[in-house]
Amino acid sequence: LDAYRRGEAIAEVPVLRLLAASEGDLLERAETLVGQLAGVEGITIEVIREAALVGGGWLRGAEVPTAVLAVELVGVSADELAVRLRTGPVRMFTRIHHDRVLVDLRSVLAEEDSAVVQALTAAAAVRAG
């Protein structure tokens, strides 16, 4: 409440920062992440514009534009990739749509982008055994 009183709520409350991010900023971050992951063997990523559902209560069903990374890993199902991301050294929760793992940047703070790169790189490095 003090952050609201001081006018610093967006800067100090993570969920408000996520909600306040512009679609342009999210798309720019997505393209940067694609570039950082370009050298990871077997990964293909497409940036997709989507709408993210936000909240419940009085915001139930409200949508905001977002940028999503649609990730595929050669020879690995979307289900298996999602498991690797949930259980790897850098854990990340995703969703699956049309046999691709989706990373919604509306749910990732900008300062966590390096963790997205680490998680996807680690998941791609796992060899079937």
C-alpha positions as a printed Julia matrix, in Angstrom:
129×3 Matrix{Float64}:
   0.0     0.0     0.0
   2.9     2.3     0.69
   4.08    1.86   -2.91
   0.65    3.0    -4.14
   0.73    5.98   -1.78
   4.18    6.99   -3.05
   3.12    6.55   -6.7
   5.64    3.72   -7.17
   3.25    0.76   -7.46
   4.09   -0.11  -11.06
   7.82   -0.02  -10.34
   7.58   -2.03   -7.13
   4.7    -4.5    -7.65
   5.78   -7.2   -10.13
   2.29   -8.07  -11.39
   1.6    -4.42  -12.17
   4.88   -4.19  -14.1
   3.82   -7.25  -16.11
   0.42   -5.74  -16.85
   1.89   -2.34  -17.73
   4.4    -3.67  -20.29
   3.59   -2.47  -23.8
   3.06   -4.91  -26.65
   5.97   -3.24  -28.45
   8.31   -3.85  -25.52
   7.22   -7.49  -25.31
   7.77   -8.01  -29.05
  11.2    -6.41  -28.83
  12.15   -8.66  -25.92
  10.86  -11.68  -27.84
  13.01  -10.87  -30.88
  16.04  -10.36  -28.63
  15.45  -13.75  -27.02
  15.15  -15.4   -30.45
  18.53  -13.9   -31.34
  20.11  -15.12  -28.12
  18.81  -18.65  -28.73
  19.72  -18.77  -32.44
  22.82  -20.88  -31.79
  21.08  -23.53  -29.69
  21.04  -26.74  -31.68
  17.61  -28.13  -32.55
  15.5   -25.25  -31.28
  13.16  -23.33  -33.55
  11.26  -20.34  -32.21
   8.55  -18.19  -33.71
   7.34  -14.94  -32.15
   3.56  -14.76  -32.07
   1.24  -11.91  -31.11
  -1.51  -13.11  -28.8
  -3.9   -11.91  -26.16
  -3.24  -12.83  -22.54
  -6.09  -13.31  -20.11
  -5.6   -11.34  -16.93
  -6.96  -11.76  -13.48
 -10.22  -12.77  -12.01
 -12.84  -10.94  -10.02
 -13.73   -7.69  -11.74
 -11.05   -8.36  -14.42
 -12.32  -11.86  -15.23
 -12.01  -12.47  -18.96
 -10.08   -9.24  -19.62
  -7.37   -9.54  -22.27
  -4.18   -7.61  -23.01
  -1.91   -8.0   -26.02
   1.21  -10.09  -25.5
   4.17  -11.63  -27.29
   4.66  -15.37  -27.1
   7.64  -17.54  -28.01
   6.4   -20.68  -29.78
   9.19  -23.21  -29.22
   9.89  -26.55  -30.86
  12.83  -28.89  -30.28
  13.76  -31.32  -33.03
  12.95  -34.92  -32.07
  11.23  -33.92  -28.81
   7.49  -33.68  -28.27
   5.98  -30.53  -26.86
   4.94  -32.53  -23.78
   8.52  -33.71  -23.2
   9.95  -30.23  -23.74
   7.47  -28.81  -21.23
   8.52  -31.46  -18.69
  12.18  -30.62  -19.25
  11.44  -26.96  -18.65
   9.45  -27.65  -15.47
  12.08  -29.96  -13.99
  15.36  -28.57  -15.33
  18.03  -26.59  -13.5
  16.2   -23.34  -14.34
  12.5   -24.14  -13.96
   9.96  -22.54  -16.22
   6.24  -23.19  -16.55
   4.79  -22.97  -20.04
   1.71  -24.02  -21.94
   1.28  -26.13  -25.06
  -0.71  -25.17  -28.13
  -0.64  -26.87  -31.54
   2.25  -29.13  -30.49
   4.49  -26.2   -29.53
   5.6   -24.97  -26.15
   4.53  -21.38  -25.56
   6.41  -18.91  -23.37
   4.21  -15.87  -22.75
   6.42  -12.87  -22.06
   3.5   -11.11  -20.35
   4.21  -13.55  -17.5
   8.0   -13.05  -17.43
   9.65   -9.97  -15.98
  12.27   -8.4   -18.27
  15.01   -9.08  -15.74
  14.16  -12.8   -15.99
  14.84  -13.01  -19.75
  18.29  -14.52  -19.14
  16.61  -17.3   -17.14
  14.39  -18.05  -20.17
  17.52  -18.44  -22.3
  19.14  -20.65  -19.65
  16.04  -22.83  -19.27
  15.59  -23.38  -23.01
  19.31  -23.99  -23.53
  19.36  -26.56  -20.71
  16.22  -28.29  -22.03
  17.77  -28.56  -25.49
  20.98  -30.01  -24.05
  19.18  -33.0   -22.45
  19.86  -36.13  -24.43
  17.4   -39.0   -24.54
  18.74  -41.9   -22.61
